[in-house]
Amino acid sequence: MTSKNFTPVIGLEVHVELSTNSKMFCKCPADHFAKEANSQVCPTCLGLPGALPYANSQAIDFTIKYGLALGCNVSNFSKFDRKHYFYPDLPKGYQVSQYDLPFCTEGEFKLQDGKVIKIRRIHLEEDTGKLQHTTINGEKVSLVDFNRSGVPLVELVTEPDFDNSTEVVEFLQEIQKIVRYLGISTADMEKGSMRLEANISVTSKKGKLPDYKVELKNINSFRFLKKAIDSEVERQASLLEKGEKIVQETRGFDERSGKTVSQRTKEEAHDYRYFPEPDIPPIKITPEEISKLKKSLPELPKAKRERFVKEYGIPASYADLLTISIERSDYFEEAAKLSKKHNVGIKAIADLMVNKNLDKEYKEASELVLKVYELTKKEYSDDSSVEESVKKVLSENQDAVEKYKSGKGQVVGFLIGQVQKVLKGKGDPKVIQKKLIEMLENN
Ligand code: ADP
Ligand code: ZN
Ligand code: MG
């Protein structure tokens, strides 16, 4: 392993598409998934001359909530800028994004081991259309669908603070959960509503930022991203080991070979010719608005996990799985509430949810609680066989009965054990104890 002599330096750019009702700058629906091509477009999102954009305030609120959830500073004054480049899926020839005054800056994310990942910025922009390369009547053609054009897209940029792919995956999984808890995006990688980009370099001197980076793009699962990062780190380290230079470029991941492959080299830095978007006035956000949004934040995944361990006495690994979504954690909490009524253990409920996924089988928490009640009951012998066994044990252990009468209450434990033996372990200890004491007292 050549990479032993080098430490990876990794920074992330994460895009999520917002689940607002309408697009960023027009009234077309934002939900474009599996819709008929070009059925959700208008002059604004088609970039037709003269069309005027107006900013979607729900998208701005969502972006600020995201920032607040990650401890960012929210700007009181923000604006949109035009970022120019040419591509057929970008009808205006520029993307409306944010350049120097993003909504959120300087956030922080704590990994489980306490290490802090700094979040540089979170800004709002618009998505592009989608190209589809296909064949019609034997002819190769490229088609473009603008349903996605203008859908609000939020980009989070971290500092290059990650040392390895495990930290990256931990971060991304938690970001996905947070975004879903906030209800601002489905963050579904397969559908493209969450997109990951990792910038990677390696250094022989920890703490020193290399003067190059390779950008990994178009990877749509955490598992593949982890593999891609590991193999890219290895590739760079072995090149440096051989005294070669690393080309600054964009690479993708070939799932079959498990290796990264060059997609395009950035010879020189892109000149996007940013300038302020003149059709949208700058946005002022008052401290009152910010604190109102802050108050509206739900309990976030980390806080919920910690509370579950404390409040329900379940292991952290269970709390992780039970808080995978707000729906699941609400279900568990409802079941926990009902469990008291039915005298069913919370631990048993957690167990069956985590290990048997019974919450998938039973739509309502109340149904699950009844099921758990039945399950835990059924294993126990019925009351009459308990009574019979207790009688038998008492008649065979007169000396223990005498001891009990002389005040040695601790023999009850021994007697419960004897009854369990007769019942082959199928007795409910609580029921046995109750019956035993009843009969000892009336003896
Ligand atoms: P650019 O100007 O090319 O967009 P930035 O400095 O803005 O580059 O950083 C973009 C992303 O790349 C950020 O996520 C940042 O953390 C990451 N990054 C910057 N320098 C490096 C590096 N040397 N190695 C790995 N990642 C880096
Ligand atoms: Zn539109
Ligand atoms: Mg961007």
Tab-separated table of C-alpha atoms and ligand atoms in Angstrom:
chain	number	residue	atom	x	y	z
A	1	MET	CA	0.000	0.000	0.000
A	2	THR	CA	1.645	3.135	-1.238
A	3	SER	CA	-0.877	5.428	0.421
A	4	LYS	CA	0.747	4.903	3.839
A	5	ASN	CA	3.166	7.738	3.118
A	6	PHE	CA	0.404	10.134	2.132
A	7	THR	CA	-2.592	11.620	3.887
A	8	PRO	CA	-5.700	12.216	1.781
A	9	VAL	CA	-7.180	15.724	1.684
A	10	ILE	CA	-10.856	15.710	0.779
A	11	GLY	CA	-13.463	18.466	0.412
A	12	LEU	CA	-17.079	17.973	-0.610
A	13	GLU	CA	-19.669	19.728	-2.701
A	14	VAL	CA	-23.169	18.403	-2.084
A	15	HIS	CA	-26.211	19.414	-4.102
A	16	VAL	CA	-29.781	18.782	-3.026
A	17	GLU	CA	-32.840	19.618	-5.066
A	18	LEU	CA	-35.478	21.327	-2.939
A	19	SER	CA	-38.976	19.898	-2.662
A	20	THR	CA	-40.705	23.241	-3.022
A	21	ASN	CA	-44.061	23.455	-4.756
A	22	SER	CA	-42.798	25.578	-7.639
A	23	LYS	CA	-39.503	26.214	-9.383
A	24	MET	CA	-36.943	28.785	-8.264
A	25	PHE	CA	-37.915	31.687	-10.506
A	26	CYS	CA	-41.306	30.790	-12.017
A	27	LYS	CA	-44.577	29.074	-11.128
A	28	CYS	CA	-43.919	25.739	-12.908
A	29	PRO	CA	-44.079	22.685	-10.605
A	30	ALA	CA	-40.733	21.748	-9.072
A	31	ASP	CA	-41.462	18.021	-8.957
A	32	HIS	CA	-40.181	16.900	-12.337
A	33	PHE	CA	-39.539	13.237	-11.669
A	34	ALA	CA	-40.922	10.905	-14.390
A	35	LYS	CA	-43.070	13.640	-15.945
A	36	GLU	CA	-43.640	13.866	-19.690
A	37	ALA	CA	-40.688	15.717	-21.250
A	38	ASN	CA	-41.122	19.493	-21.499
A	39	SER	CA	-44.578	19.381	-19.939
A	40	GLN	CA	-43.569	21.668	-17.027
A	41	VAL	CA	-42.003	24.676	-18.695
A	42	CYS	CA	-42.724	28.356	-19.266
A	43	PRO	CA	-40.911	31.294	-20.894
A	44	THR	CA	-38.884	31.926	-17.703
A	45	CYS	CA	-37.443	28.431	-17.223
A	46	LEU	CA	-36.990	28.072	-20.977
A	47	GLY	CA	-34.886	31.233	-20.894
A	48	LEU	CA	-36.953	33.035	-23.514
A	49	PRO	CA	-36.082	36.699	-24.099
A	50	GLY	CA	-38.040	39.152	-22.014
A	51	ALA	CA	-39.229	36.649	-19.397
A	52	LEU	CA	-38.751	37.957	-15.877
A	53	PRO	CA	-37.805	35.800	-12.882
A	54	TYR	CA	-39.045	36.262	-9.319
A	55	ALA	CA	-37.452	34.448	-6.385
A	56	ASN	CA	-39.253	31.617	-4.607
A	57	SER	CA	-39.416	32.553	-0.924
A	58	GLN	CA	-40.092	28.972	0.194
A	59	ALA	CA	-36.780	27.931	-1.399
A	60	ILE	CA	-34.985	30.734	0.449
A	61	ASP	CA	-36.554	29.654	3.766
A	62	PHE	CA	-35.509	26.049	3.107
A	63	THR	CA	-31.932	27.129	2.403
A	64	ILE	CA	-31.738	29.176	5.584
A	65	LYS	CA	-33.155	26.297	7.656
A	66	TYR	CA	-30.495	24.018	6.208
A	67	GLY	CA	-27.807	26.505	7.186
A	68	LEU	CA	-29.210	26.972	10.683
A	69	ALA	CA	-29.321	23.207	11.197
A	70	LEU	CA	-25.581	23.158	10.489
A	71	GLY	CA	-24.696	26.103	12.681
A	72	CYS	CA	-24.056	28.530	9.817
A	73	ASN	CA	-24.179	32.295	9.931
A	74	VAL	CA	-27.119	33.558	7.904
A	75	SER	CA	-26.459	36.710	5.890
A	76	ASN	CA	-28.736	39.644	6.499
A	77	PHE	CA	-28.065	40.721	2.946
A	78	SER	CA	-27.783	38.303	0.089
A	79	LYS	CA	-28.097	38.301	-3.691
A	80	PHE	CA	-28.146	36.142	-6.786
A	81	ASP	CA	-25.501	36.188	-9.523
A	82	ARG	CA	-25.269	34.924	-13.056
A	83	LYS	CA	-22.708	32.194	-13.691
A	84	HIS	CA	-21.975	31.921	-17.397
A	85	TYR	CA	-21.123	28.818	-19.339
A	86	PHE	CA	-22.400	27.192	-22.469
A	87	TYR	CA	-24.204	23.864	-22.491
A	88	PRO	CA	-27.353	22.744	-24.349
A	89	ASP	CA	-29.230	22.000	-21.099
A	90	LEU	CA	-28.761	25.603	-19.927
A	91	PRO	CA	-31.184	27.672	-22.000
A	92	LYS	CA	-30.109	31.156	-20.852
A	93	GLY	CA	-26.385	30.522	-21.280
A	94	TYR	CA	-25.968	31.221	-17.573
A	95	GLN	CA	-27.104	29.675	-14.349
A	96	VAL	CA	-28.556	31.891	-11.648
A	97	SER	CA	-26.503	31.082	-8.569
A	98	GLN	CA	-24.852	32.938	-5.698
A	99	TYR	CA	-21.286	34.164	-5.843
A	100	ASP	CA	-19.932	36.336	-3.052
A	101	LEU	CA	-22.980	36.677	-0.815
A	102	PRO	CA	-24.449	33.218	-0.239
A	103	PHE	CA	-27.326	32.832	2.230
A	104	CYS	CA	-25.271	30.762	4.688
A	105	THR	CA	-21.572	30.636	5.613
A	106	GLU	CA	-19.210	29.163	8.186
A	107	GLY	CA	-21.072	26.171	9.537
A	108	GLU	CA	-19.743	23.253	11.504
A	109	PHE	CA	-20.332	19.555	11.593
A	110	LYS	CA	-19.090	17.304	14.359
A	111	LEU	CA	-18.190	13.743	13.462
A	112	GLN	CA	-18.881	11.015	16.032
A	113	ASP	CA	-15.272	11.048	17.208
A	114	GLY	CA	-15.505	14.775	17.893
A	115	LYS	CA	-13.563	15.959	14.852
A	116	VAL	CA	-15.038	19.091	13.302
A	117	ILE	CA	-15.669	19.493	9.579
A	118	LYS	CA	-16.023	23.145	8.614
A	119	ILE	CA	-18.774	24.097	6.217
A	120	ARG	CA	-17.664	26.916	3.970
A	121	ARG	CA	-21.017	27.943	2.483
A	122	ILE	CA	-24.527	26.925	1.548
A	123	HIS	CA	-25.982	28.716	-1.429
A	124	LEU	CA	-29.072	28.576	-3.597
A	125	GLU	CA	-29.098	28.181	-7.375
A	126	GLU	CA	-31.214	26.745	-10.158
A	127	ASP	CA	-30.964	23.294	-11.707
A	128	THR	CA	-30.369	22.761	-15.419
A	129	GLY	CA	-32.417	20.805	-17.943
A	130	LYS	CA	-31.557	17.212	-18.806
A	131	LEU	CA	-29.950	15.862	-21.955
A	132	GLN	CA	-30.907	12.476	-23.267
A	133	HIS	CA	-28.749	10.813	-25.906
A	134	THR	CA	-30.750	8.331	-27.923
A	135	THR	CA	-31.410	6.905	-31.399
A	136	ILE	CA	-34.437	7.794	-33.508
A	137	ASN	CA	-34.944	6.027	-36.839
A	138	GLY	CA	-31.383	4.800	-36.740
A	139	GLU	CA	-30.052	8.285	-36.203
A	140	LYS	CA	-28.159	9.309	-33.095
A	141	VAL	CA	-29.793	12.357	-31.525
A	142	SER	CA	-29.586	14.371	-28.339
A	143	LEU	CA	-32.887	15.444	-26.842
A	144	VAL	CA	-33.357	18.010	-24.121
A	145	ASP	CA	-36.005	18.055	-21.411
A	146	PHE	CA	-36.441	21.356	-19.562
A	147	ASN	CA	-38.760	20.099	-16.806
A	148	ARG	CA	-35.815	20.235	-14.391
A	149	SER	CA	-34.642	23.614	-15.652
A	150	GLY	CA	-35.052	26.178	-12.876
A	151	VAL	CA	-35.780	23.723	-10.064
A	152	PRO	CA	-34.251	25.098	-6.844
A	153	LEU	CA	-30.939	23.491	-6.025
A	154	VAL	CA	-28.889	24.039	-2.882
A	155	GLU	CA	-25.162	23.560	-2.827
A	156	LEU	CA	-23.192	22.907	0.348
A	157	VAL	CA	-19.409	23.309	0.191
A	158	THR	CA	-17.122	22.007	2.936
A	159	GLU	CA	-13.538	22.937	3.670
A	160	PRO	CA	-11.050	20.199	2.671
A	161	ASP	CA	-11.191	18.780	6.198
A	162	PHE	CA	-11.787	15.073	5.566
A	163	ASP	CA	-8.891	12.618	5.978
A	164	ASN	CA	-10.542	9.490	4.648
A	165	SER	CA	-13.584	8.019	2.938
A	166	THR	CA	-15.127	6.784	6.189
A	167	GLU	CA	-15.429	10.339	7.496
A	168	VAL	CA	-16.914	11.389	4.161
A	169	VAL	CA	-19.613	8.727	4.275
A	170	GLU	CA	-20.468	9.449	7.899
A	171	PHE	CA	-20.883	13.125	7.021
A	172	LEU	CA	-22.977	12.511	3.925
A	173	GLN	CA	-25.300	10.007	5.562
A	174	GLU	CA	-25.991	12.466	8.338
A	175	ILE	CA	-26.491	15.360	5.903
A	176	GLN	CA	-29.013	13.237	4.019
A	177	LYS	CA	-30.869	12.546	7.266
A	178	ILE	CA	-30.825	16.200	8.313
A	179	VAL	CA	-32.176	17.359	4.966
A	180	ARG	CA	-34.957	14.791	5.161
A	181	TYR	CA	-35.780	15.693	8.774
A	182	LEU	CA	-36.024	19.328	7.683
A	183	GLY	CA	-38.404	18.231	4.944
A	184	ILE	CA	-36.580	20.337	2.368
A	185	SER	CA	-35.540	17.578	-0.059
A	186	THR	CA	-36.080	13.904	-0.754
A	187	ALA	CA	-32.260	13.650	-1.027
A	188	ASP	CA	-32.604	10.589	-3.197
A	189	MET	CA	-29.382	9.795	-5.040
A	190	GLU	CA	-30.949	7.434	-7.528
A	191	LYS	CA	-33.418	10.084	-8.614
A	192	GLY	CA	-30.724	12.744	-8.605
A	193	SER	CA	-32.229	14.895	-5.865
A	194	MET	CA	-28.942	14.470	-3.962
A	195	ARG	CA	-25.638	14.681	-5.862
A	196	LEU	CA	-22.158	14.222	-4.507
A	197	GLU	CA	-18.831	15.612	-5.609
A	198	ALA	CA	-15.579	14.918	-3.820
A	199	ASN	CA	-12.384	16.912	-4.349
A	200	ILE	CA	-9.332	14.849	-3.598
A	201	SER	CA	-5.617	15.395	-3.233
A	202	VAL	CA	-2.958	13.688	-1.149
A	203	THR	CA	-0.142	15.192	0.864
A	204	SER	CA	3.007	13.864	2.471
A	205	LYS	CA	2.890	16.676	5.020
A	206	LYS	CA	-0.287	16.611	7.045
A	207	GLY	CA	-1.841	20.062	7.272
A	208	LYS	CA	-0.340	21.271	4.019
A	209	LEU	CA	-2.901	21.854	1.264
A	210	PRO	CA	-1.690	20.483	-2.080
A	211	ASP	CA	-1.799	22.883	-5.034
A	212	TYR	CA	-3.969	20.600	-7.127
A	213	LYS	CA	-7.182	18.638	-6.697
A	214	VAL	CA	-9.051	15.986	-8.604
A	215	GLU	CA	-12.807	16.245	-8.694
A	216	LEU	CA	-14.851	13.028	-8.513
A	217	LYS	CA	-18.273	13.452	-10.086
A	218	ASN	CA	-21.401	11.556	-11.104
A	219	ILE	CA	-21.325	8.984	-8.347
A	220	ASN	CA	-24.739	8.050	-7.096
A	221	SER	CA	-24.312	5.968	-3.989
A	222	PHE	CA	-22.359	6.278	-0.750
A	223	ARG	CA	-20.897	2.844	-1.283
A	224	PHE	CA	-19.491	3.691	-4.695
A	225	LEU	CA	-18.264	7.069	-3.498
A	226	LYS	CA	-16.290	5.341	-0.740
A	227	LYS	CA	-14.771	2.913	-3.223
A	228	ALA	CA	-14.040	5.707	-5.682
A	229	ILE	CA	-12.294	7.837	-3.039
A	230	ASP	CA	-10.192	4.920	-1.810
A	231	SER	CA	-9.088	3.965	-5.286
A	232	GLU	CA	-8.422	7.579	-6.289
A	233	VAL	CA	-6.271	8.162	-3.194
A	234	GLU	CA	-4.331	5.023	-4.039
A	235	ARG	CA	-3.867	6.154	-7.646
A	236	GLN	CA	-2.594	9.588	-6.661
A	237	ALA	CA	-0.264	8.227	-4.000
A	238	SER	CA	1.342	5.747	-6.351
A	239	LEU	CA	1.829	8.443	-9.008
A	240	LEU	CA	3.552	10.734	-6.520
A	241	GLU	CA	5.601	7.827	-5.278
A	242	LYS	CA	6.884	7.400	-8.830
A	243	GLY	CA	7.734	11.069	-8.952
A	244	GLU	CA	4.968	11.893	-11.395
A	245	LYS	CA	2.698	14.932	-11.370
A	246	ILE	CA	-1.046	14.640	-10.912
A	247	VAL	CA	-3.227	16.242	-13.544
A	248	GLN	CA	-5.974	18.505	-12.243
A	249	GLU	CA	-9.099	17.000	-13.761
A	250	THR	CA	-12.609	15.671	-13.291
A	251	ARG	CA	-12.906	11.916	-12.939
A	252	GLY	CA	-15.805	9.470	-12.707
A	253	PHE	CA	-15.990	5.974	-11.260
A	254	ASP	CA	-16.095	2.797	-13.303
A	255	GLU	CA	-18.118	0.387	-11.192
A	256	ARG	CA	-16.852	-2.682	-13.029
A	257	SER	CA	-13.132	-2.065	-12.681
A	258	GLY	CA	-13.510	-0.290	-9.346
A	259	LYS	CA	-11.232	2.476	-10.687
A	260	THR	CA	-11.685	6.168	-11.376
A	261	VAL	CA	-11.539	7.306	-14.988
A	262	SER	CA	-10.741	10.686	-16.499
A	263	GLN	CA	-13.777	12.613	-17.759
A	264	ARG	CA	-12.354	15.982	-18.573
A	265	THR	CA	-9.231	17.933	-17.809
A	266	LYS	CA	-9.475	21.512	-16.694
A	267	GLU	CA	-6.573	23.022	-18.535
A	268	GLU	CA	-7.210	26.425	-17.025
A	269	ALA	CA	-9.704	27.636	-14.467
A	270	HIS	CA	-13.123	28.282	-15.946
A	271	ASP	CA	-14.003	31.920	-16.296
A	272	TYR	CA	-17.660	32.033	-15.382
A	273	ARG	CA	-17.849	35.841	-15.689
A	274	TYR	CA	-20.036	36.123	-12.598
A	275	PHE	CA	-22.052	39.293	-12.200
A	276	PRO	CA	-25.078	40.230	-10.081
A	277	GLU	CA	-28.412	39.067	-11.479
A	278	PRO	CA	-30.012	42.383	-12.473
A	279	ASP	CA	-33.575	41.072	-12.643
A	280	ILE	CA	-33.780	39.994	-9.008
A	281	PRO	CA	-33.349	42.579	-6.256
A	282	PRO	CA	-30.969	41.692	-3.400
A	283	ILE	CA	-32.607	39.945	-0.465
A	284	LYS	CA	-32.697	41.366	3.046
A	285	ILE	CA	-33.252	38.965	5.890
A	286	THR	CA	-34.050	40.398	9.310
A	287	PRO	CA	-32.823	38.852	12.578
A	288	GLU	CA	-36.505	38.289	13.461
A	289	GLU	CA	-37.036	36.232	10.320
A	290	ILE	CA	-33.936	34.197	11.076
A	291	SER	CA	-34.957	33.495	14.657
A	292	LYS	CA	-38.433	32.523	13.500
A	293	LEU	CA	-36.936	29.977	11.107
A	294	LYS	CA	-34.625	28.756	13.839
A	295	LYS	CA	-37.585	28.135	16.118
A	296	SER	CA	-39.301	26.159	13.379
A	297	LEU	CA	-36.469	23.606	13.133
A	298	PRO	CA	-37.494	20.075	14.113
A	299	GLU	CA	-35.522	17.979	16.590
A	300	LEU	CA	-32.508	16.947	14.509
A	301	PRO	CA	-31.287	13.350	14.102
A	302	LYS	CA	-28.382	13.591	16.545
A	303	ALA	CA	-30.483	15.103	19.321
A	304	LYS	CA	-33.178	12.518	18.732
A	305	ARG	CA	-30.711	9.633	18.871
A	306	GLU	CA	-29.278	10.862	22.149
A	307	ARG	CA	-32.713	11.382	23.627
A	308	PHE	CA	-33.834	7.878	22.606
A	309	VAL	CA	-30.894	6.284	24.414
A	310	LYS	CA	-31.578	8.306	27.543
A	311	GLU	CA	-35.343	8.207	27.588
A	312	TYR	CA	-35.978	4.629	26.485
A	313	GLY	CA	-32.817	2.940	27.723
A	314	ILE	CA	-32.070	1.397	24.329
A	315	PRO	CA	-28.555	0.848	22.927
A	316	ALA	CA	-27.104	3.552	20.655
A	317	SER	CA	-27.087	1.130	17.724
A	318	TYR	CA	-30.861	0.728	18.110
A	319	ALA	CA	-31.373	4.471	18.431
A	320	ASP	CA	-29.483	4.932	15.140
A	321	LEU	CA	-31.825	2.619	13.299
A	322	LEU	CA	-34.997	3.844	14.951
A	323	THR	CA	-34.255	7.455	13.975
A	324	ILE	CA	-33.439	6.709	10.355
A	325	SER	CA	-36.472	8.814	9.429
A	326	ILE	CA	-38.908	11.030	11.316
A	327	GLU	CA	-41.710	8.642	10.358
A	328	ARG	CA	-39.933	5.690	11.947
A	329	SER	CA	-39.018	7.537	15.095
A	330	ASP	CA	-42.583	8.848	15.497
A	331	TYR	CA	-43.874	5.312	15.068
A	332	PHE	CA	-41.506	4.035	17.732
A	333	GLU	CA	-42.432	6.790	20.153
A	334	GLU	CA	-46.122	6.105	19.697
A	335	ALA	CA	-45.534	2.403	20.271
A	336	ALA	CA	-43.490	3.232	23.375
A	337	LYS	CA	-46.367	5.304	24.729
A	338	LEU	CA	-48.894	2.514	24.100
A	339	SER	CA	-46.558	-0.118	25.498
A	340	LYS	CA	-47.136	1.148	29.036
A	341	LYS	CA	-50.867	0.564	28.707
A	342	HIS	CA	-50.386	-3.008	27.546
A	343	ASN	CA	-47.540	-3.782	29.901
A	344	VAL	CA	-45.229	-4.612	26.993
A	345	GLY	CA	-41.508	-3.871	27.234
A	346	ILE	CA	-40.154	-0.962	25.175
A	347	LYS	CA	-37.029	-3.024	24.598
A	348	ALA	CA	-39.113	-5.800	23.005
A	349	ILE	CA	-40.707	-3.261	20.664
A	350	ALA	CA	-37.345	-1.789	19.712
A	351	ASP	CA	-36.012	-5.306	19.172
A	352	LEU	CA	-38.755	-6.359	16.814
A	353	MET	CA	-38.513	-3.119	14.852
A	354	VAL	CA	-34.740	-3.282	14.505
A	355	ASN	CA	-34.235	-6.998	13.987
A	356	LYS	CA	-37.475	-8.063	12.303
A	357	ASN	CA	-38.615	-4.797	10.683
A	358	LEU	CA	-42.068	-5.427	12.096
A	359	ASP	CA	-42.901	-1.743	11.671
A	360	LYS	CA	-42.978	-2.407	7.935
A	361	GLU	CA	-45.522	-5.168	8.436
A	362	TYR	CA	-47.804	-3.275	10.818
A	363	LYS	CA	-48.871	0.114	9.501
A	364	GLU	CA	-50.051	1.399	12.875
A	365	ALA	CA	-47.938	1.473	16.014
A	366	SER	CA	-50.962	0.175	17.957
A	367	GLU	CA	-51.056	-2.957	15.792
A	368	LEU	CA	-47.401	-3.604	16.485
A	369	VAL	CA	-47.881	-3.199	20.239
A	370	LEU	CA	-50.713	-5.738	20.221
A	371	LYS	CA	-48.556	-8.106	18.208
A	372	VAL	CA	-45.655	-7.757	20.635
A	373	TYR	CA	-48.093	-8.323	23.496
A	374	GLU	CA	-49.271	-11.563	21.886
A	375	LEU	CA	-45.762	-12.700	21.066
A	376	THR	CA	-44.424	-12.184	24.556
A	377	LYS	CA	-47.584	-13.679	26.124
A	378	LYS	CA	-47.797	-16.800	23.987
A	379	GLU	CA	-44.454	-18.088	25.081
A	380	TYR	CA	-45.647	-18.217	28.664
A	381	SER	CA	-47.624	-21.047	30.156
A	382	ASP	CA	-51.221	-20.292	31.036
A	383	ASP	CA	-52.202	-19.431	34.596
A	384	SER	CA	-53.635	-22.808	35.536
A	385	SER	CA	-50.463	-24.717	34.686
A	386	VAL	CA	-48.499	-22.150	36.657
A	387	GLU	CA	-50.772	-22.755	39.636
A	388	GLU	CA	-50.401	-26.516	39.340
A	389	SER	CA	-46.613	-26.285	39.139
A	390	VAL	CA	-46.463	-23.949	42.118
A	391	LYS	CA	-48.495	-26.420	44.162
A	392	LYS	CA	-46.216	-29.268	43.143
A	393	VAL	CA	-43.050	-27.382	43.990
A	394	LEU	CA	-44.372	-26.229	47.360
A	395	SER	CA	-45.364	-29.755	48.383
A	396	GLU	CA	-41.953	-31.081	47.369
A	397	ASN	CA	-40.033	-28.347	49.160
A	398	GLN	CA	-41.521	-28.147	52.609
A	399	ASP	CA	-38.215	-27.029	54.102
A	400	ALA	CA	-38.240	-23.963	51.849
A	401	VAL	CA	-41.805	-23.222	52.884
A	402	GLU	CA	-40.725	-23.359	56.529
A	403	LYS	CA	-37.842	-21.023	55.839
A	404	TYR	CA	-40.213	-18.550	54.183
A	405	LYS	CA	-42.507	-18.674	57.216
A	406	SER	CA	-39.574	-17.977	59.498
A	407	GLY	CA	-38.982	-14.754	57.601
A	408	LYS	CA	-36.427	-15.815	54.988
A	409	GLY	CA	-38.074	-14.113	52.007
A	410	GLN	CA	-35.116	-14.837	49.749
A	411	VAL	CA	-36.202	-18.460	49.249
A	412	VAL	CA	-38.822	-17.119	46.839
A	413	GLY	CA	-36.105	-16.788	44.227
A	414	PHE	CA	-35.175	-20.442	44.675
A	415	LEU	CA	-38.824	-21.497	44.432
A	416	ILE	CA	-39.362	-19.478	41.230
A	417	GLY	CA	-36.420	-21.359	39.766
A	418	GLN	CA	-37.966	-24.699	40.766
A	419	VAL	CA	-41.308	-23.744	39.201
A	420	GLN	CA	-39.546	-22.674	36.009
A	421	LYS	CA	-37.888	-26.082	35.907
A	422	VAL	CA	-41.272	-27.770	36.023
A	423	LEU	CA	-42.592	-25.401	33.349
A	424	LYS	CA	-39.452	-25.865	31.239
A	425	GLY	CA	-38.697	-22.152	31.443
A	426	LYS	CA	-42.020	-21.126	29.972
A	427	GLY	CA	-43.400	-19.347	32.995
A	428	ASP	CA	-43.764	-15.592	33.265
A	429	PRO	CA	-41.582	-14.882	36.331
A	430	LYS	CA	-43.948	-12.135	37.467
A	431	VAL	CA	-46.949	-14.459	37.373
A	432	ILE	CA	-45.068	-17.245	39.166
A	433	GLN	CA	-43.912	-14.905	41.892
A	434	LYS	CA	-47.401	-13.576	42.442
A	435	LYS	CA	-48.865	-17.071	42.643
A	436	LEU	CA	-46.080	-18.324	44.918
A	437	ILE	CA	-46.477	-15.542	47.434
A	438	GLU	CA	-50.236	-15.874	47.356
A	439	MET	CA	-50.027	-19.583	48.181
A	440	LEU	CA	-47.232	-19.190	50.729
A	441	GLU	CA	-49.193	-16.561	52.584
A	442	ASN	CA	-52.400	-18.640	52.600
A	443	ASN	CA	-50.638	-21.851	53.491
B	1	ADP	P1	-12.480	26.079	-6.806
B	1	ADP	O1	-12.046	27.492	-6.710
B	1	ADP	O2	-11.774	25.278	-7.847
B	1	ADP	O3	-13.981	25.909	-6.823
B	1	ADP	P2	-12.345	25.814	-3.996
B	1	ADP	O4	-11.151	26.188	-3.230
B	1	ADP	O5	-13.484	26.757	-3.996
B	1	ADP	O6	-11.964	25.410	-5.456
B	1	ADP	O7	-12.877	24.445	-3.399
B	1	ADP	C1	-13.860	23.676	-3.988
B	1	ADP	C2	-13.914	22.394	-3.207
B	1	ADP	O8	-12.669	21.716	-3.264
B	1	ADP	C3	-14.191	22.564	-1.729
B	1	ADP	O9	-15.045	21.518	-1.304
B	1	ADP	C4	-12.847	22.441	-1.069
B	1	ADP	O10	-12.959	21.904	0.223
B	1	ADP	C5	-12.151	21.449	-1.971
B	1	ADP	N1	-10.684	21.606	-2.050
B	1	ADP	C6	-9.982	22.747	-2.205
B	1	ADP	N2	-8.660	22.489	-2.267
B	1	ADP	C7	-8.521	21.146	-2.161
B	1	ADP	C8	-7.396	20.246	-2.156
B	1	ADP	N3	-6.159	20.650	-2.302
B	1	ADP	N4	-7.669	18.922	-2.007
B	1	ADP	C9	-8.906	18.478	-1.866
B	1	ADP	N5	-9.982	19.263	-1.865
B	1	ADP	C10	-9.814	20.578	-2.005
B	2	ZN	ZN	-41.244	27.795	-15.661
B	3	MG	MG	-22.738	24.996	-8.143
